[in-house]
């Protein structure tokens, strides 16, 4: 990638600082050198967005529709090439990279259509001869701060509704995935967004991110990332009275009951525990199994794990790519040591793998004999490490599933309508899956969690309007 830049106030601009972008499947492969914006660059982007807002917020819904549609169409037309770049940069497999790219296109196309569907309400007043109109208006400048694990889908599900509802955007992608952010930004610019409406400021969280959080001209911040950073975002946004939305970590449970179809249970646990290298916020890293099926389930899991192909993300046949970088790799390995030291049994995997090229290859790890107080059972690892806990019955399983400060996704494998229905009603999570992996969601319905996983309105689908608009109630006497 030749000389990538940031995009500020309608121009591609250089920065004084830059960093290399490394392929985690082959650390000798440098994807490019990407500029890191400064505080001053970020302030310029915010000012440009503020200046563009009056015209953009009054632009026709047809214009906004057409721009978003062009973005979605180009992403879709280039899905193979963009999916390849995504896999090279983030380390998920090519199929996953292409799948995520298609998802991003679908999100832009969904919000293109939403532009021409934004509706209000008209109500009679309780007083005579007065009409009331309730309308939704854009917020202003939206700061968008994203993580590395979905380098195109998460930016898409924040940028698309922000633009659709008439807001201007300052987009700060994660440091580890600047190439995808750059590729997406080029497409957005090419689609014809007016200068200042969309700005890309790639750079450090502590500098670019913090400037967005503290700036008085940013009306709202949407953040996806870790709990630790989310806390900082919340504190800074409250300090400057901004609207904010946080999507953070998870320690998602997957319950397997005695009556489960064993194949469904194993495939769900394998998929949501290990695919995308376990680096999905909706991954199920805790599997809670009732005692009648426990041993059979663990045997079937370990057998299935032997068939998993862990290799270069771009290599045909790879099912699980490398861990995203050295820091995350070391974190995963340290949790594997913690699990062993805590007395859990490492039933399968957990070892460093050597492949043709130097990369962060780790065999997915399955721990059994896990206790509820162990750190591997309570803390988000964000890698391919699954902790299995044995329980006596459904009631214990439900208590265990809810016994966490997080509440993003929760799943169950059962053939019982009674338990499935009870679990859907009583799981303390924003998203519940029955006989499905906890990871893997649709784009036209709300996404988000409860408790320590999320804060603020839901993302995606029509619920996105809650965050990206503000409500006005107008009274007319006539
Ligand atoms: P992170 O918190 O390290 O970084 C997220 C973003 O915040 C990055 O762009 C980073 O540069 C920025 N940032 C860092 N410090 C900042 C600061 N002081 N001010 C403003 N911005 C700052 O998270 P990550 O490692 O990129 O992503 C992994 C985490 O994301 C996991 O915890 C995962 O569960 C979570 N995640 C959650 C969801 C969800 O929807 N709930 C989805 C994907 C990932």
Coordinates of C-alpha atoms and ligand atoms in Angstrom, one line a residue:
X1 CA 0.0 0.0 0.0
X2 CA 1.7 3.2 -1.1
X3 CA 1.8 6.3 1.1
X4 CA -1.5 6.0 3.0
X5 CA -2.8 9.2 4.6
X6 CA -5.4 10.5 7.0
X7 CA -8.5 12.2 5.6
X8 CA -9.2 15.6 7.2
X9 CA -11.4 18.4 6.0
X10 CA -11.8 17.0 2.5
X11 CA -8.1 16.3 1.9
X12 CA -5.7 13.3 2.3
X13 CA -3.0 14.5 4.7
X14 CA 0.3 13.2 6.0
X15 CA 1.3 13.1 9.7
X16 CA 4.6 13.6 11.3
X17 CA 4.4 10.2 13.0
X18 CA 3.8 6.8 11.5
X19 CA 3.8 3.1 12.4
X20 CA 4.2 -0.2 10.5
X21 CA 1.2 -2.5 10.0
X22 CA 2.3 -6.1 10.4
X23 CA 0.6 -9.3 9.1
X24 CA 0.1 -11.6 12.1
X25 CA 0.3 -14.7 9.9
X26 CA 3.8 -13.6 8.7
X27 CA 5.5 -11.0 10.7
X28 CA 8.0 -10.4 7.9
X29 CA 5.2 -9.1 5.8
X30 CA 4.8 -5.3 6.4
X31 CA 1.4 -4.3 4.9
X32 CA 2.3 -0.6 5.0
X33 CA 3.4 2.3 7.0
X34 CA 0.4 4.4 8.3
X35 CA 0.4 8.0 9.5
X36 CA -0.5 8.6 13.2
X37 CA -2.5 11.8 13.5
X38 CA -1.7 14.3 16.3
X39 CA -3.9 16.2 18.7
X40 CA -3.8 19.2 16.3
X41 CA -4.8 17.0 13.3
X42 CA -7.7 15.6 15.4
X43 CA -8.9 19.1 16.4
X44 CA -8.8 20.1 12.7
X45 CA -11.0 17.1 11.8
X46 CA -13.5 18.0 14.5
X47 CA -13.6 21.6 13.3
X48 CA -14.1 20.5 9.7
X49 CA -16.9 18.2 10.8
X50 CA -18.6 20.9 12.8
X51 CA -18.4 23.3 9.8
X52 CA -19.9 20.7 7.5
X53 CA -22.7 19.8 9.8
X54 CA -25.3 22.6 9.0
X55 CA -25.3 21.7 5.3
X56 CA -25.1 17.9 5.7
X57 CA -27.8 17.8 8.3
X58 CA -30.1 19.5 5.8
X59 CA -29.0 17.5 2.8
X60 CA -31.8 15.6 1.0
X61 CA -32.4 12.0 2.2
X62 CA -32.0 11.0 -1.5
X63 CA -28.4 12.4 -1.5
X64 CA -27.5 10.5 1.6
X65 CA -29.2 7.4 0.3
X66 CA -27.2 7.6 -2.9
X67 CA -23.9 8.0 -1.1
X68 CA -24.4 5.1 1.3
X69 CA -25.7 3.0 -1.6
X70 CA -22.5 3.7 -3.6
X71 CA -20.4 2.8 -0.6
X72 CA -22.2 -0.5 -0.1
X73 CA -22.1 -1.3 -3.8
X74 CA -18.3 -0.7 -4.0
X75 CA -17.6 -2.8 -0.9
X76 CA -19.6 -5.6 -2.3
X77 CA -18.0 -5.5 -5.7
X78 CA -14.6 -5.6 -4.1
X79 CA -15.4 -8.2 -1.4
X80 CA -12.6 -10.6 -2.4
X81 CA -9.9 -8.1 -2.5
X82 CA -11.0 -6.3 0.7
X83 CA -11.6 -9.6 2.4
X84 CA -8.1 -10.6 1.6
X85 CA -6.6 -7.4 3.0
X86 CA -8.7 -7.9 6.1
X87 CA -7.4 -11.4 6.6
X88 CA -3.8 -10.4 5.9
X89 CA -4.0 -7.5 8.4
X90 CA -6.2 -9.0 11.2
X91 CA -5.5 -12.7 10.9
X92 CA -9.0 -14.1 10.5
X93 CA -9.4 -16.6 7.7
X94 CA -10.1 -15.6 4.2
X95 CA -13.6 -16.9 4.4
X96 CA -14.2 -14.9 7.6
X97 CA -12.5 -11.8 6.0
X98 CA -14.8 -11.9 3.0
X99 CA -17.8 -12.7 5.1
X100 CA -17.1 -9.6 7.3
X101 CA -16.6 -7.5 4.2
X102 CA -20.0 -8.6 2.8
X103 CA -21.5 -7.8 6.1
X104 CA -20.1 -4.2 6.0
X105 CA -21.7 -3.8 2.5
X106 CA -25.0 -5.1 3.8
X107 CA -25.0 -2.6 6.6
X108 CA -24.3 0.4 4.3
X109 CA -27.1 -0.8 2.0
X110 CA -29.5 -1.2 5.0
X111 CA -28.8 2.3 6.2
X112 CA -29.1 3.7 2.6
X113 CA -32.7 2.5 2.7
X114 CA -33.2 3.8 6.2
X115 CA -32.4 7.3 4.9
X116 CA -35.7 7.5 3.1
X117 CA -37.6 5.8 5.9
X118 CA -36.9 8.1 8.8
X119 CA -40.3 8.8 10.3
X120 CA -41.7 10.9 13.1
X121 CA -45.0 11.0 14.9
X122 CA -47.9 13.4 14.8
X123 CA -50.3 13.4 17.8
X124 CA -53.2 15.5 18.9
X125 CA -52.5 17.6 22.0
X126 CA -54.5 17.2 25.2
X127 CA -55.3 20.9 24.7
X128 CA -57.7 22.1 21.9
X129 CA -56.4 23.3 18.5
X130 CA -52.9 22.2 19.0
X131 CA -50.9 19.7 17.0
X132 CA -47.8 17.9 18.2
X133 CA -45.0 16.6 16.0
X134 CA -42.3 14.4 17.3
X135 CA -39.2 14.3 15.1
X136 CA -35.7 12.9 15.2
X137 CA -32.8 15.2 14.4
X138 CA -29.1 14.4 14.0
X139 CA -26.7 14.9 16.9
X140 CA -23.9 16.9 15.2
X141 CA -20.3 15.6 15.2
X142 CA -20.0 12.0 16.2
X143 CA -16.7 10.5 17.4
X144 CA -16.3 6.9 16.3
X145 CA -13.7 4.8 18.2
X146 CA -13.4 1.2 17.1
X147 CA -11.4 -2.0 18.0
X148 CA -9.3 -4.2 15.8
X149 CA -11.3 -7.4 15.8
X150 CA -13.9 -6.4 13.2
X151 CA -11.9 -3.9 11.1
X152 CA -14.7 -3.2 8.6
X153 CA -18.0 -4.4 10.1
X154 CA -17.8 -2.4 13.3
X155 CA -16.7 0.9 11.5
X156 CA -19.6 0.2 9.1
X157 CA -22.2 -0.3 11.7
X158 CA -21.2 3.1 13.3
X159 CA -20.4 5.2 10.2
X160 CA -23.4 4.1 8.2
X161 CA -26.1 5.2 10.7
X162 CA -24.2 8.3 11.7
X163 CA -24.2 9.5 8.1
X164 CA -27.7 8.2 7.3
X165 CA -29.2 10.3 10.0
X166 CA -27.3 13.5 9.0
X167 CA -24.3 13.5 11.4
X168 CA -20.7 14.3 10.6
X169 CA -18.0 11.8 11.5
X170 CA -14.6 11.8 13.0
X171 CA -13.4 8.1 12.7
X172 CA -10.6 6.8 14.9
X173 CA -9.8 3.2 14.0
X174 CA -7.8 0.7 16.1
X175 CA -4.0 1.0 15.8
X176 CA -3.7 -2.6 14.6
X177 CA -5.9 -2.3 11.5
X178 CA -5.2 1.0 9.7
X179 CA -5.2 -0.6 6.3
X180 CA -8.8 -1.6 6.4
X181 CA -9.7 1.7 7.9
X182 CA -7.9 3.4 5.0
X183 CA -9.5 1.2 2.4
X184 CA -13.0 1.9 3.8
X185 CA -12.3 5.6 4.0
X186 CA -11.2 5.7 0.3
X187 CA -14.5 4.2 -0.6
X188 CA -16.5 6.6 1.5
X189 CA -14.7 9.6 0.0
X190 CA -15.1 8.2 -3.6
X191 CA -18.8 7.9 -3.0
X192 CA -19.0 11.6 -2.8
X193 CA -19.3 12.7 0.9
X194 CA -18.9 16.5 1.0
X195 CA -15.6 17.8 2.6
X196 CA -15.7 17.7 6.4
X197 CA -18.6 15.3 6.6
X198 CA -16.3 12.3 7.1
X199 CA -12.8 12.4 8.6
X200 CA -10.3 9.6 9.2
X201 CA -7.8 10.2 12.0
X202 CA -5.7 7.1 12.5
X203 CA -3.5 7.4 15.5
X204 CA -3.0 6.5 19.2
X205 CA -5.9 6.1 21.6
X206 CA -4.3 8.2 24.2
X207 CA -3.8 11.1 21.8
X208 CA -6.4 11.0 19.0
X209 CA -9.1 9.1 21.0
X210 CA -8.6 11.3 24.1
X211 CA -8.9 14.5 22.0
X212 CA -12.2 13.3 20.6
X213 CA -13.5 12.5 24.1
X214 CA -12.6 15.9 25.5
X215 CA -13.5 18.2 22.7
X216 CA -16.5 20.3 23.3
X217 CA -17.6 20.3 19.6
X218 CA -18.1 16.5 19.6
X219 CA -21.7 15.8 20.4
X220 CA -21.6 12.1 20.9
X221 CA -19.1 9.2 21.1
X222 CA -19.7 5.6 20.0
X223 CA -17.1 3.3 21.3
X224 CA -16.4 -0.4 21.0
X225 CA -13.4 -1.9 22.8
X226 CA -12.2 -3.1 26.1
X227 CA -13.8 -2.5 29.5
X228 CA -10.7 -0.6 30.7
X229 CA -10.9 1.9 27.8
X230 CA -14.7 2.0 28.0
X231 CA -14.5 3.3 31.5
X232 CA -12.2 6.1 30.4
X233 CA -14.6 7.0 27.6
X234 CA -17.5 7.1 30.0
X235 CA -15.7 9.3 32.5
X236 CA -14.5 11.8 29.8
X237 CA -17.9 11.9 28.1
X238 CA -19.7 12.6 31.4
X239 CA -17.1 15.3 32.1
X240 CA -17.9 17.1 28.9
X241 CA -21.7 16.2 28.9
X242 CA -21.6 14.1 25.7
X243 CA -24.0 11.4 24.7
X244 CA -22.1 8.1 24.6
X245 CA -22.5 4.5 23.8
X246 CA -20.2 1.7 24.9
X247 CA -19.9 -1.9 23.6
X248 CA -17.2 -3.7 25.6
X249 CA -16.1 -7.1 26.7
X250 CA -17.8 -10.4 27.4
X251 CA -17.4 -13.7 29.1
X252 CA -20.2 -15.3 27.3
X253 CA -21.6 -18.6 28.5
X254 CA -22.8 -21.5 26.4
X255 CA -24.9 -24.1 28.3
X256 CA -25.1 -27.7 27.2
X257 CA -27.9 -29.7 28.7
X258 CA -28.2 -33.5 29.0
X259 CA -30.9 -33.5 26.3
X260 CA -28.8 -31.6 23.7
X261 CA -28.0 -32.9 20.3
X262 CA -24.3 -33.6 20.8
X263 CA -23.3 -32.6 17.3
X264 CA -25.1 -29.2 17.6
X265 CA -23.6 -28.6 21.0
X266 CA -20.0 -29.4 19.8
X267 CA -20.3 -27.4 16.6
X268 CA -21.7 -24.3 18.5
X269 CA -18.9 -24.5 21.1
X270 CA -16.2 -25.0 18.5
X271 CA -17.5 -22.2 16.3
X272 CA -18.1 -19.6 19.0
X273 CA -15.1 -20.6 21.2
X274 CA -12.4 -20.9 18.6
X275 CA -13.3 -19.4 15.2
X276 CA -11.9 -16.0 14.5
X277 CA -9.2 -17.2 16.9
X278 CA -11.6 -16.7 19.8
X279 CA -11.3 -12.9 19.2
X280 CA -15.0 -12.0 19.1
X281 CA -16.8 -10.1 21.8
X282 CA -19.6 -12.6 21.4
X283 CA -17.3 -15.7 21.7
X284 CA -18.3 -18.2 24.2
X285 CA -15.4 -18.7 26.5
X286 CA -17.3 -20.5 29.2
X287 CA -19.1 -23.8 28.5
X288 CA -21.4 -25.0 31.3
X289 CA -22.3 -28.6 30.9
X290 CA -24.8 -30.7 32.9
X291 CA -23.3 -33.9 34.4
X292 CA -25.2 -36.5 32.3
X293 CA -23.5 -35.3 29.1
X294 CA -20.3 -33.8 30.4
X295 CA -17.8 -36.5 29.7
X296 CA -19.3 -37.3 26.3
X297 CA -19.2 -33.6 25.4
X298 CA -15.6 -33.2 26.4
X299 CA -14.6 -36.3 24.5
X300 CA -16.4 -35.1 21.4
X301 CA -14.9 -31.6 21.7
X302 CA -11.3 -32.9 22.0
X303 CA -11.9 -35.2 19.0
X304 CA -13.3 -32.3 17.0
X305 CA -10.4 -30.1 18.0
X306 CA -7.9 -32.5 16.5
X307 CA -9.4 -31.8 13.0
X308 CA -9.1 -28.0 13.2
X309 CA -6.6 -26.5 10.8
X310 CA -4.6 -23.6 12.3
X311 CA -2.4 -21.9 9.8
X312 CA -1.8 -18.7 7.7
X313 CA -5.1 -16.8 7.5
X314 CA -4.7 -16.6 3.7
X315 CA -3.8 -20.3 3.1
X316 CA -6.6 -22.3 1.5
X317 CA -8.1 -24.8 4.0
X318 CA -7.1 -22.8 7.1
X319 CA -10.0 -22.8 9.7
X320 CA -8.3 -20.7 12.4
X321 CA -5.8 -18.0 11.8
X322 CA -3.1 -16.6 14.1
X323 CA -3.6 -14.4 17.2
X324 CA -3.7 -10.8 16.2
X325 CA -0.4 -9.6 17.7
X326 CA 2.4 -10.3 20.2
X327 CA 0.6 -8.6 23.1
X328 CA -2.6 -10.6 22.6
X329 CA -0.5 -13.8 22.0
X330 CA 1.3 -13.3 25.3
X331 CA -1.9 -12.6 27.1
X332 CA -3.5 -15.8 25.8
X333 CA -0.4 -17.8 26.8
X334 CA -0.3 -16.3 30.3
X335 CA -4.0 -17.2 30.9
X336 CA -3.2 -20.8 29.9
X337 CA -0.5 -20.8 32.6
X338 CA -2.9 -19.2 35.0
X339 CA -5.5 -21.9 34.3
X340 CA -3.0 -24.7 34.9
X341 CA -1.8 -23.0 38.1
X342 CA -5.4 -22.6 39.3
X343 CA -5.9 -26.4 39.1
X344 CA -8.0 -26.6 35.9
X345 CA -7.1 -29.5 33.5
X346 CA -5.8 -28.5 30.1
X347 CA -7.7 -31.2 28.2
X348 CA -6.5 -30.2 24.7
X349 CA -4.4 -27.6 22.9
X350 CA -2.8 -24.5 24.3
X351 CA 0.6 -25.0 22.7
X352 CA 2.5 -22.6 20.5
X353 CA 2.5 -23.9 16.8
X354 CA 5.2 -23.4 14.2
X355 CA 4.1 -22.8 10.6
X356 CA 5.9 -21.9 7.4
X357 CA 6.2 -18.2 8.3
X358 CA 6.8 -16.6 11.6
X359 CA 3.4 -15.7 13.2
X360 CA 1.3 -15.9 16.3
X361 CA 0.0 -19.4 16.0
X362 CA -1.7 -21.0 19.0
X363 CA -3.5 -24.3 19.3
X364 CA -7.0 -23.6 20.7
X365 CA -7.1 -24.6 24.4
X366 CA -9.8 -26.5 26.2
X367 CA -9.8 -26.5 30.0
X368 CA -12.0 -28.8 32.1
X369 CA -12.6 -29.1 35.9
X370 CA -12.9 -25.4 36.0
X371 CA -14.3 -23.7 39.1
X372 CA -16.4 -20.6 39.3
X373 CA -13.8 -18.6 41.1
X374 CA -11.0 -19.3 38.6
X375 CA -9.7 -16.3 36.6
X376 CA -9.9 -18.3 33.3
X377 CA -13.7 -18.6 34.1
X378 CA -14.3 -15.0 35.1
X379 CA -12.0 -12.8 33.0
X380 CA -12.2 -12.0 29.3
X381 CA -9.1 -13.6 27.7
X382 CA -10.0 -12.7 24.1
X383 CA -8.3 -15.7 22.6
X384 CA -9.0 -19.3 21.7
X385 CA -9.3 -20.5 25.3
X386 CA -12.5 -22.2 26.5
X387 CA -13.2 -23.2 30.1
X388 CA -15.7 -26.0 30.7
X389 CA -17.5 -26.2 34.0
X390 CA -19.6 -29.2 35.2
X391 CA -23.0 -28.5 36.8
X392 CA -25.7 -30.9 38.2
X393 CA -28.8 -29.6 36.3
X394 CA -30.4 -26.8 34.3
X395 CA -31.1 -24.6 37.4
X396 CA -27.4 -24.7 38.3
X397 CA -26.5 -24.0 34.7
X398 CA -28.6 -20.9 34.5
X399 CA -27.2 -19.6 37.8
X400 CA -23.7 -20.2 36.5
X401 CA -24.4 -18.6 33.1
X402 CA -25.6 -15.4 34.8
X403 CA -22.8 -15.4 37.4
X404 CA -20.6 -12.8 35.6
X405 CA -20.3 -9.1 35.6
X406 CA -20.7 -9.2 31.8
X407 CA -24.0 -9.7 29.8
X408 CA -23.4 -9.6 26.0
X409 CA -24.5 -13.0 24.6
X410 CA -25.6 -16.2 26.2
X411 CA -26.4 -19.6 24.5
X412 CA -27.9 -22.9 25.2
X413 CA -27.9 -26.3 23.5
X414 CA -31.1 -28.2 24.3
X415 CA -33.9 -30.1 22.6
X416 CA -36.3 -29.1 25.4
X417 CA -38.8 -26.3 24.6
X418 CA -39.3 -25.8 28.3
X419 CA -35.7 -25.1 29.0
X420 CA -35.1 -23.1 25.8
X421 CA -38.0 -20.8 26.6
X422 CA -37.0 -20.5 30.3
X423 CA -33.4 -19.7 29.3
X424 CA -34.5 -17.0 26.8
X425 CA -36.5 -15.3 29.5
X426 CA -34.0 -15.6 32.2
X427 CA -30.5 -15.2 30.6
X428 CA -29.0 -11.9 31.7
X429 CA -27.7 -11.0 28.3
X430 CA -28.5 -8.6 25.5
X431 CA -28.5 -11.5 23.0
X432 CA -29.6 -15.1 23.5
X433 CA -29.0 -18.0 21.2
X434 CA -30.8 -21.4 21.3
X435 CA -28.9 -24.2 19.4
X436 CA -26.8 -21.6 17.8
X437 CA -23.2 -20.3 18.5
X438 CA -23.2 -17.2 20.7
X439 CA -21.2 -15.4 17.9
X440 CA -22.9 -14.7 14.6
X441 CA -25.7 -12.2 14.4
X442 CA -27.9 -10.5 11.8
X443 CA -27.4 -6.9 10.7
X444 CA -31.0 -5.6 10.7
X445 CA -31.8 -6.2 14.4
X446 CA -30.4 -4.7 17.6
X447 CA -26.9 -5.7 18.8
X448 CA -25.6 -5.1 22.3
X449 CA -25.4 -6.3 25.9
X450 CA -26.3 -5.7 29.5
X451 CA -24.4 -5.3 32.8
X452 CA -20.7 -4.6 32.4
X453 CA -20.7 -5.4 28.6
X454 CA -22.6 -2.4 27.3
X455 CA -23.8 1.1 28.1
X456 CA -26.3 3.2 26.2
X457 CA -28.6 2.5 23.3
X458 CA -28.3 -0.6 21.1
X459 CA -26.4 -0.6 17.8
X460 CA -27.6 -1.8 14.4
X461 CA -31.0 -2.1 12.7
X462 CA -33.5 0.6 13.3
X463 CA -32.6 0.8 17.0
X464 CA -29.5 2.7 15.9
X465 CA -31.6 5.8 15.5
X466 CA -31.8 6.0 19.4
X467 CA -28.1 6.9 19.5
X468 CA -27.5 8.8 16.3
X469 CA -30.5 11.2 16.6
X470 CA -32.1 13.3 19.2
X471 CA -35.8 13.8 19.7
X472 CA -37.7 17.1 19.2
X473 CA -41.3 17.7 20.3
X474 CA -42.9 20.6 18.4
X475 CA -46.3 22.2 19.3
X476 CA -48.4 24.2 16.8
X477 CA -51.5 26.2 17.7
X478 CA -53.6 26.8 14.6
Ligands
LIG1 P1 -9.2 -1.2 23.2 O1 -10.1 -0.8 24.3 O2 -7.8 -1.5 23.5 O3 -9.2 -0.2 22.0 C1 -10.4 0.2 21.4 C2 -10.2 1.5 20.8 O4 -10.1 2.5 21.8 C3 -9.0 1.6 19.9 O5 -9.3 2.4 18.7 C4 -8.0 2.4 20.8 O6 -7.0 3.0 20.1 C5 -8.9 3.3 21.5 N1 -8.4 3.9 22.7 C6 -7.4 3.4 23.5 N2 -7.2 4.3 24.6 C7 -8.1 5.3 24.4 C8 -8.3 6.5 25.2 N3 -7.6 6.8 26.3 N4 -9.2 7.3 24.7 C9 -10.0 7.1 23.6 N5 -9.7 6.0 22.8 C10 -8.8 5.1 23.2 O7 -9.9 -2.6 22.6 P2 -9.3 -3.5 21.5 O8 -8.1 -4.3 22.1 O9 -9.1 -2.8 20.2 O10 -10.5 -4.5 21.3 C11 -10.8 -5.7 22.0 C12 -11.9 -5.4 23.0 O11 -13.0 -5.0 22.3 C13 -12.4 -6.7 23.7 O12 -12.5 -6.4 25.1 C14 -13.7 -7.0 23.1 O13 -14.6 -7.7 23.9 C15 -14.2 -5.7 22.7 N6 -15.2 -5.7 21.7 C16 -16.5 -5.6 22.0 C17 -17.5 -5.6 21.1 C18 -18.9 -5.4 21.4 O14 -19.7 -5.1 20.5 N7 -19.3 -5.6 22.7 C19 -17.2 -5.9 19.7 C20 -15.8 -6.1 19.4 C21 -14.8 -6.0 20.4

